[in-house]
C-alpha positions as protocol buffer text, in pm:
chain_id: "A"
residue {
  index: 1
  type: MET
  ca { x: 0 y: 0 z: 0 }
}
residue {
  index: 2
  type: GLU
  ca { x: 137 y: 340 z: -92 }
}
residue {
  index: 3
  type: VAL
  ca { x: 97 y: 700 z: 16 }
}
residue {
  index: 4
  type: ILE
  ca { x: 221 y: 945 z: -249 }
}
residue {
  index: 5
  type: ILE
  ca { x: 340 y: 1285 z: -126 }
}
residue {
  index: 6
  type: PRO
  ca { x: 457 y: 1546 z: -382 }
}
residue {
  index: 7
  type: THR
  ca { x: 757 y: 1745 z: -257 }
}
residue {
  index: 8
  type: ASP
  ca { x: 863 y: 2103 z: -328 }
}
residue {
  index: 9
  type: ARG
  ca { x: 1086 y: 1977 z: -611 }
}
residue {
  index: 10
  type: GLY
  ca { x: 816 y: 1769 z: -766 }
}
residue {
  index: 11
  type: ILE
  ca { x: 972 y: 1441 z: -649 }
}
residue {
  index: 12
  type: LYS
  ca { x: 730 y: 1186 z: -512 }
}
residue {
  index: 13
  type: LYS
  ca { x: 811 y: 1019 z: -183 }
}
residue {
  index: 14
  type: ILE
  ca { x: 652 y: 679 z: -127 }
}
residue {
  index: 15
  type: ALA
  ca { x: 549 y: 563 z: 220 }
}
residue {
  index: 16
  type: THR
  ca { x: 393 y: 228 z: 307 }
}
residue {
  index: 17
  type: CYS
  ca { x: 102 y: 235 z: 550 }
}
residue {
  index: 18
  type: ASN
  ca { x: -268 y: 160 z: 584 }
}
residue {
  index: 19
  type: ILE
  ca { x: -353 y: 399 z: 867 }
}
residue {
  index: 20
  type: VAL
  ca { x: -245 y: 756 z: 928 }
}
residue {
  index: 21
  type: ARG
  ca { x: -304 y: 817 z: 1299 }
}
residue {
  index: 22
  type: ILE
  ca { x: -290 y: 1172 z: 1433 }
}
residue {
  index: 23
  type: GLU
  ca { x: -198 y: 1124 z: 1797 }
}
residue {
  index: 24
  type: ALA
  ca { x: -330 y: 1326 z: 2090 }
}
residue {
  index: 25
  type: HIS
  ca { x: -67 y: 1513 z: 2291 }
}
residue {
  index: 26
  type: SER
  ca { x: -77 y: 1814 z: 2519 }
}
residue {
  index: 27
  type: ASN
  ca { x: -14 y: 2052 z: 2227 }
}
residue {
  index: 28
  type: TYR
  ca { x: -200 y: 1837 z: 1971 }
}
residue {
  index: 29
  type: SER
  ca { x: -44 y: 1656 z: 1679 }
}
residue {
  index: 30
  type: THR
  ca { x: -171 y: 1816 z: 1359 }
}
residue {
  index: 31
  type: LEU
  ca { x: -209 y: 1704 z: 999 }
}
residue {
  index: 32
  type: TYR
  ca { x: -221 y: 2035 z: 815 }
}
residue {
  index: 33
  type: PHE
  ca { x: -300 y: 2109 z: 448 }
}
residue {
  index: 34
  type: ASP
  ca { x: -252 y: 2470 z: 340 }
}
residue {
  index: 35
  type: ASN
  ca { x: -112 y: 2468 z: -16 }
}
residue {
  index: 36
  type: ALA
  ca { x: -336 y: 2454 z: -323 }
}
residue {
  index: 37
  type: ALA
  ca { x: -63 y: 2279 z: -523 }
}
residue {
  index: 38
  type: ARG
  ca { x: -25 y: 1995 z: -275 }
}
residue {
  index: 39
  type: THR
  ca { x: -219 y: 1668 z: -274 }
}
residue {
  index: 40
  type: LEU
  ca { x: -207 y: 1358 z: -56 }
}
residue {
  index: 41
  type: GLN
  ca { x: -369 y: 1029 z: -152 }
}
residue {
  index: 42
  type: LEU
  ca { x: -400 y: 730 z: 81 }
}
residue {
  index: 43
  type: GLY
  ca { x: -445 y: 411 z: -118 }
}
residue {
  index: 44
  type: GLY
  ca { x: -472 y: 331 z: -487 }
}
residue {
  index: 45
  type: ASN
  ca { x: -774 y: 290 z: -715 }
}
residue {
  index: 46
  type: GLU
  ca { x: -824 y: -71 z: -604 }
}
residue {
  index: 47
  type: ASP
  ca { x: -810 y: 9 z: -232 }
}
residue {
  index: 48
  type: GLY
  ca { x: -1093 y: 90 z: 6 }
}
residue {
  index: 49
  type: ASP
  ca { x: -965 y: 12 z: 354 }
}
residue {
  index: 50
  type: PHE
  ca { x: -723 y: 297 z: 429 }
}
residue {
  index: 51
  type: MET
  ca { x: -793 y: 529 z: 721 }
}
residue {
  index: 52
  type: ILE
  ca { x: -716 y: 864 z: 874 }
}
residue {
  index: 53
  type: ASP
  ca { x: -765 y: 814 z: 1248 }
}
residue {
  index: 54
  type: ASN
  ca { x: -767 y: 1155 z: 1414 }
}
residue {
  index: 55
  type: TYR
  ca { x: -709 y: 1196 z: 1787 }
}
residue {
  index: 56
  type: GLY
  ca { x: -530 y: 1531 z: 1745 }
}
residue {
  index: 57
  type: ALA
  ca { x: -614 y: 1790 z: 1478 }
}
residue {
  index: 58
  type: LEU
  ca { x: -693 y: 1760 z: 1107 }
}
residue {
  index: 59
  type: ILE
  ca { x: -683 y: 2105 z: 945 }
}
residue {
  index: 60
  type: ILE
  ca { x: -753 y: 2164 z: 574 }
}
residue {
  index: 61
  type: SER
  ca { x: -716 y: 2523 z: 458 }
}
residue {
  index: 62
  type: ASN
  ca { x: -617 y: 2440 z: 99 }
}
residue {
  index: 63
  type: GLY
  ca { x: -494 y: 2151 z: -113 }
}
residue {
  index: 64
  type: SER
  ca { x: -652 y: 1812 z: -165 }
}
residue {
  index: 65
  type: LEU
  ca { x: -671 y: 1499 z: 49 }
}
residue {
  index: 66
  type: THR
  ca { x: -805 y: 1172 z: -96 }
}
residue {
  index: 67
  type: VAL
  ca { x: -867 y: 873 z: 128 }
}
residue {
  index: 68
  type: ARG
  ca { x: -946 y: 532 z: -20 }
}
residue {
  index: 69
  type: GLY
  ca { x: -1127 y: 419 z: 292 }
}
residue {
  index: 70
  type: ARG
  ca { x: -1253 y: 636 z: 572 }
}
residue {
  index: 71
  type: VAL
  ca { x: -1187 y: 939 z: 793 }
}
residue {
  index: 72
  type: LYS
  ca { x: -1257 y: 903 z: 1164 }
}
residue {
  index: 73
  type: LEU
  ca { x: -1260 y: 1207 z: 1395 }
}
residue {
  index: 74
  type: ASN
  ca { x: -1243 y: 1076 z: 1751 }
}
residue {
  index: 75
  type: LYS
  ca { x: -1365 y: 1216 z: 2081 }
}
residue {
  index: 76
  type: ALA
  ca { x: -1166 y: 1524 z: 2195 }
}
residue {
  index: 77
  type: SER
  ca { x: -1008 y: 1569 z: 1850 }
}
residue {
  index: 78
  type: ARG
  ca { x: -1030 y: 1877 z: 1629 }
}
residue {
  index: 79
  type: PHE
  ca { x: -1137 y: 1919 z: 1266 }
}
residue {
  index: 80
  type: ASN
  ca { x: -1120 y: 2246 z: 1074 }
}
residue {
  index: 81
  type: MET
  ca { x: -1182 y: 2281 z: 700 }
}
residue {
  index: 82
  type: THR
  ca { x: -1207 y: 2621 z: 533 }
}
residue {
  index: 83
  type: VAL
  ca { x: -1082 y: 2567 z: 174 }
}
residue {
  index: 84
  type: GLY
  ca { x: -964 y: 2266 z: -26 }
}
residue {
  index: 85
  type: ASN
  ca { x: -1099 y: 1921 z: -100 }
}
residue {
  index: 86
  type: LEU
  ca { x: -1149 y: 1607 z: 106 }
}
residue {
  index: 87
  type: VAL
  ca { x: -1241 y: 1309 z: -114 }
}
residue {
  index: 88
  type: ILE
  ca { x: -1341 y: 975 z: 40 }
}
residue {
  index: 89
  type: ASP
  ca { x: -1411 y: 644 z: -133 }
}
residue {
  index: 90
  type: GLY
  ca { x: -1422 y: 319 z: 62 }
}
residue {
  index: 91
  type: ASN
  ca { x: -1620 y: 103 z: -181 }
}
residue {
  index: 92
  type: THR
  ca { x: -1428 y: -95 z: -444 }
}
residue {
  index: 93
  type: GLY
  ca { x: -1722 y: -320 z: -526 }
}
residue {
  index: 94
  type: ASN
  ca { x: -1550 y: -601 z: -334 }
}
residue {
  index: 95
  type: THR
  ca { x: -1625 y: -668 z: 34 }
}
residue {
  index: 96
  type: ILE
  ca { x: -1269 y: -786 z: 98 }
}
residue {
  index: 97
  type: THR
  ca { x: -1100 y: -464 z: -11 }
}
residue {
  index: 98
  type: SER
  ca { x: -1376 y: -220 z: 87 }
}
residue {
  index: 99
  type: LEU
  ca { x: -1467 y: -52 z: 414 }
}
residue {
  index: 100
  type: GLN
  ca { x: -1570 y: -309 z: 674 }
}
residue {
  index: 101
  type: ASN
  ca { x: -1944 y: -347 z: 727 }
}
residue {
  index: 102
  type: GLY
  ca { x: -2083 y: -133 z: 1011 }
}
residue {
  index: 103
  type: LEU
  ca { x: -1828 y: 148 z: 970 }
}
residue {
  index: 104
  type: PHE
  ca { x: -1869 y: 497 z: 823 }
}
residue {
  index: 105
  type: LEU
  ca { x: -1683 y: 676 z: 545 }
}
residue {
  index: 106
  type: PHE
  ca { x: -1679 y: 1010 z: 730 }
}
residue {
  index: 107
  type: GLU
  ca { x: -1731 y: 977 z: 1104 }
}
residue {
  index: 108
  type: ALA
  ca { x: -1727 y: 1259 z: 1359 }
}
residue {
  index: 109
  type: ALA
  ca { x: -1762 y: 1141 z: 1717 }
}
residue {
  index: 110
  type: PRO
  ca { x: -1974 y: 1322 z: 1975 }
}
residue {
  index: 111
  type: GLN
  ca { x: -1772 y: 1530 z: 2223 }
}
residue {
  index: 112
  type: MET
  ca { x: -1505 y: 1639 z: 1979 }
}
residue {
  index: 113
  type: GLN
  ca { x: -1311 y: 1938 z: 2109 }
}
residue {
  index: 114
  type: SER
  ca { x: -1407 y: 2130 z: 1795 }
}
residue {
  index: 115
  type: PHE
  ca { x: -1567 y: 2064 z: 1457 }
}
residue {
  index: 116
  type: ALA
  ca { x: -1568 y: 2342 z: 1197 }
}
residue {
  index: 117
  type: PHE
  ca { x: -1647 y: 2268 z: 832 }
}
residue {
  index: 118
  type: THR
  ca { x: -1694 y: 2627 z: 716 }
}
residue {
  index: 119
  type: GLY
  ca { x: -1574 y: 2603 z: 355 }
}
residue {
  index: 120
  type: GLY
  ca { x: -1418 y: 2375 z: 97 }
}
residue {
  index: 121
  type: THR
  ca { x: -1559 y: 2050 z: -41 }
}
residue {
  index: 122
  type: LEU
  ca { x: -1624 y: 1708 z: 105 }
}
residue {
  index: 123
  type: GLN
  ca { x: -1686 y: 1451 z: -169 }
}
residue {
  index: 124
  type: ILE
  ca { x: -1814 y: 1097 z: -112 }
}
residue {
  index: 125
  type: VAL
  ca { x: -1751 y: 909 z: -438 }
}
residue {
  index: 126
  type: ASP
  ca { x: -1948 y: 591 z: -360 }
}
residue {
  index: 127
  type: PRO
  ca { x: -2188 y: 495 z: -82 }
}
residue {
  index: 128
  type: PRO
  ca { x: -2044 y: 225 z: 148 }
}
residue {
  index: 129
  type: ILE
  ca { x: -2076 y: -138 z: 41 }
}
residue {
  index: 130
  type: GLY
  ca { x: -2189 y: -271 z: 383 }
}
residue {
  index: 131
  type: VAL
  ca { x: -2556 y: -310 z: 466 }
}
residue {
  index: 132
  type: ALA
  ca { x: -2496 y: -172 z: 819 }
}
residue {
  index: 133
  type: SER
  ca { x: -2270 y: 114 z: 707 }
}
residue {
  index: 134
  type: GLN
  ca { x: -2353 y: 475 z: 626 }
}
residue {
  index: 135
  type: ALA
  ca { x: -2163 y: 733 z: 425 }
}
residue {
  index: 136
  type: ILE
  ca { x: -2165 y: 1001 z: 696 }
}
residue {
  index: 137
  type: SER
  ca { x: -2205 y: 986 z: 1073 }
}
residue {
  index: 138
  type: CYS
  ca { x: -2185 y: 1342 z: 1203 }
}
residue {
  index: 139
  type: PRO
  ca { x: -2389 y: 1520 z: 1475 }
}
residue {
  index: 140
  type: TYR
  ca { x: -2242 y: 1861 z: 1385 }
}
residue {
  index: 141
  type: ASN
  ca { x: -2366 y: 2120 z: 1135 }
}
residue {
  index: 142
  type: PHE
  ca { x: -2177 y: 2185 z: 813 }
}
residue {
  index: 143
  type: GLY
  ca { x: -2121 y: 2556 z: 745 }
}
residue {
  index: 144
  type: ILE
  ca { x: -2323 y: 2760 z: 495 }
}
residue {
  index: 145
  type: ASN
  ca { x: -2018 y: 2799 z: 265 }
}
residue {
  index: 146
  type: SER
  ca { x: -1929 y: 2430 z: 269 }
}
residue {
  index: 147
  type: THR
  ca { x: -2004 y: 2195 z: -20 }
}
residue {
  index: 148
  type: LEU
  ca { x: -2100 y: 1829 z: 4 }
}
residue {
  index: 149
  type: ILE
  ca { x: -2076 y: 1630 z: -321 }
}
residue {
  index: 150
  type: LEU
  ca { x: -2225 y: 1281 z: -332 }
}
residue {
  index: 151
  type: GLY
  ca { x: -2096 y: 1079 z: -629 }
}
residue {
  index: 152
  type: ASN
  ca { x: -1872 y: 1190 z: -914 }
}
residue {
  index: 153
  type: GLY
  ca { x: -2102 y: 1128 z: -1211 }
}
residue {
  index: 154
  type: VAL
  ca { x: -1877 y: 847 z: -1338 }
}
residue {
  index: 155
  type: SER
  ca { x: -1860 y: 571 z: -1079 }
}
residue {
  index: 156
  type: VAL
  ca { x: -2163 y: 339 z: -1060 }
}
residue {
  index: 157
  type: THR
  ca { x: -2029 y: 103 z: -790 }
}
residue {
  index: 158
  type: ALA
  ca { x: -2324 y: -51 z: -609 }
}
residue {
  index: 159
  type: SER
  ca { x: -2394 y: -35 z: -235 }
}
residue {
  index: 160
  type: ASN
  ca { x: -2583 y: -263 z: 2 }
}
residue {
  index: 161
  type: SER
  ca { x: -2654 y: 23 z: 240 }
}
residue {
  index: 162
  type: PRO
  ca { x: -3032 y: 86 z: 228 }
}
residue {
  index: 163
  type: GLY
  ca { x: -2978 y: 459 z: 277 }
}
residue {
  index: 164
  type: GLY
  ca { x: -2738 y: 486 z: -14 }
}
residue {
  index: 165
  type: PHE
  ca { x: -2544 y: 810 z: 30 }
}
residue {
  index: 166
  type: GLY
  ca { x: -2776 y: 917 z: 315 }
}
residue {
  index: 167
  type: GLY
  ca { x: -2925 y: 764 z: 628 }
}
residue {
  index: 168
  type: SER
  ca { x: -3014 y: 833 z: 988 }
}
residue {
  index: 169
  type: LEU
  ca { x: -2673 y: 975 z: 1093 }
}
residue {
  index: 170
  type: PHE
  ca { x: -2650 y: 1260 z: 841 }
}
residue {
  index: 171
  type: PRO
  ca { x: -2565 y: 1607 z: 980 }
}
residue {
  index: 172
  type: PRO
  ca { x: -2877 y: 1816 z: 1054 }
}
residue {
  index: 173
  type: VAL
  ca { x: -2755 y: 2122 z: 857 }
}
residue {
  index: 174
  type: ILE
  ca { x: -2529 y: 2139 z: 551 }
}
residue {
  index: 175
  type: GLY
  ca { x: -2428 y: 2410 z: 306 }
}
residue {
  index: 176
  type: ARG
  ca { x: -2435 y: 2349 z: -70 }
}
residue {
  index: 177
  type: LEU
  ca { x: -2537 y: 1996 z: -173 }
}
residue {
  index: 178
  type: VAL
  ca { x: -2459 y: 1828 z: -505 }
}
residue {
  index: 179
  type: LEU
  ca { x: -2597 y: 1482 z: -585 }
}
residue {
  index: 180
  type: ASN
  ca { x: -2419 y: 1331 z: -887 }
}
residue {
  index: 181
  type: ALA
  ca { x: -2474 y: 958 z: -836 }
}
residue {
  index: 182
  type: GLY
  ca { x: -2426 y: 848 z: -1198 }
}
residue {
  index: 183
  type: THR
  ca { x: -2709 y: 592 z: -1175 }
}
residue {
  index: 184
  type: THR
  ca { x: -3028 y: 531 z: -978 }
}
residue {
  index: 185
  type: ALA
  ca { x: -2942 y: 161 z: -941 }
}
residue {
  index: 186
  type: GLY
  ca { x: -2744 y: -16 z: -670 }
}
residue {
  index: 187
  type: ASN
  ca { x: -2859 y: 192 z: -371 }
}
residue {
  index: 188
  type: ARG
  ca { x: -2684 y: 504 z: -501 }
}
residue {
  index: 189
  type: GLN
  ca { x: -2980 y: 721 z: -401 }
}
residue {
  index: 190
  type: LEU
  ca { x: -2977 y: 987 z: -130 }
}
residue {
  index: 191
  type: THR
  ca { x: -3216 y: 883 z: 146 }
}
residue {
  index: 192
  type: ILE
  ca { x: -3329 y: 1162 z: 379 }
}
residue {
  index: 193
  type: SER
  ca { x: -3442 y: 973 z: 690 }
}
residue {
  index: 194
  type: LYS
  ca { x: -3429 y: 1260 z: 941 }
}
residue {
  index: 195
  type: PRO
  ca { x: -3492 y: 1636 z: 900 }
}
residue {
  index: 196
  type: LEU
  ca { x: -3225 y: 1802 z: 687 }
}
residue {
  index: 197
  type: SER
  ca { x: -3169 y: 2173 z: 623 }
}
residue {
  index: 198
  type: VAL
  ca { x: -2965 y: 2275 z: 318 }
}
residue {
  index: 199
  type: LYS
  ca { x: -2850 y: 2636 z: 363 }
}
residue {
  index: 200
  type: GLY
  ca { x: -2717 y: 2681 z: 9 }
}
residue {
  index: 201
  type: SER
  ca { x: -2825 y: 2530 z: -323 }
}
residue {
  index: 202
  type: PHE
  ca { x: -2925 y: 2168 z: -387 }
}
residue {
  index: 203
  type: GLU
  ca { x: -2815 y: 2049 z: -731 }
}
residue {
  index: 204
  type: ILE
  ca { x: -2934 y: 1713 z: -865 }
}
residue {
  index: 205
  type: ARG
  ca { x: -2734 y: 1589 z: -1162 }
}
residue {
  index: 206
  type: THR
  ca { x: -2763 y: 1295 z: -1402 }
}
residue {
  index: 207
  type: GLY
  ca { x: -2847 y: 952 z: -1264 }
}
residue {
  index: 208
  type: SER
  ca { x: -2956 y: 1073 z: -923 }
}
residue {
  index: 209
  type: ASN
  ca { x: -3252 y: 991 z: -703 }
}
residue {
  index: 210
  type: VAL
  ca { x: -3370 y: 1140 z: -371 }
}
residue {
  index: 211
  type: LEU
  ca { x: -3584 y: 932 z: -137 }
}
residue {
  index: 212
  type: LEU
  ca { x: -3764 y: 1149 z: 117 }
}
residue {
  index: 213
  type: GLN
  ca { x: -3854 y: 977 z: 442 }
}
residue {
  index: 214
  type: SER
  ca { x: -3836 y: 1301 z: 641 }
}
residue {
  index: 215
  type: GLU
  ca { x: -3844 y: 1677 z: 591 }
}
residue {
  index: 216
  type: LEU
  ca { x: -3595 y: 1845 z: 354 }
}
residue {
  index: 217
  type: ARG
  ca { x: -3563 y: 2225 z: 360 }
}
residue {
  index: 218
  type: VAL
  ca { x: -3355 y: 2418 z: 109 }
}
residue {
  index: 219
  type: THR
  ca { x: -3299 y: 2788 z: 185 }
}
residue {
  index: 220
  type: GLN
  ca { x: -3065 y: 3037 z: 17 }
}
């Protein structure tokens, strides 16, 4: 398994790991992205079980982070995203290489020290493959200037999760929402199973389906 990190001279350094753990210390260990020209990808195109396990601080103020697996924000950790892109895909279409059933692609634990998603883009490429998994488990609001993209318009990898991209653990408030599932088949729908408020625009692109089981409000 490889992590590819571009350097200032354009040379790629290769590191072997499956989990990047940000440890908790008195002054907090921090994984910090602040350069638009910099990207970090955990896992290759055939991987879906990599993980960022945050006990310290994950700060994204520019650049791009792609995780072929999941991002877990633990109790007492910090998350701050203002600009940049966080892309998560833990579904390869194969249960062996995908996210384990019962886990979440983007998980923010209750009692974090701070959670601030005020800008930038979170993209979930595929809904999770597991029947007991959900794409997002987050009790915190997403900011009005944040963007959540579900799908990429190309991938049609199926999911066994009945909520598709959505479910009962979705954040109560999000900013701009883009649904670009690529197909209505294979549980790639967005299921709204608890009240959801979208504070920006809601754009539904090709091959997308929204299943309303609860109230959806879109205000601009």
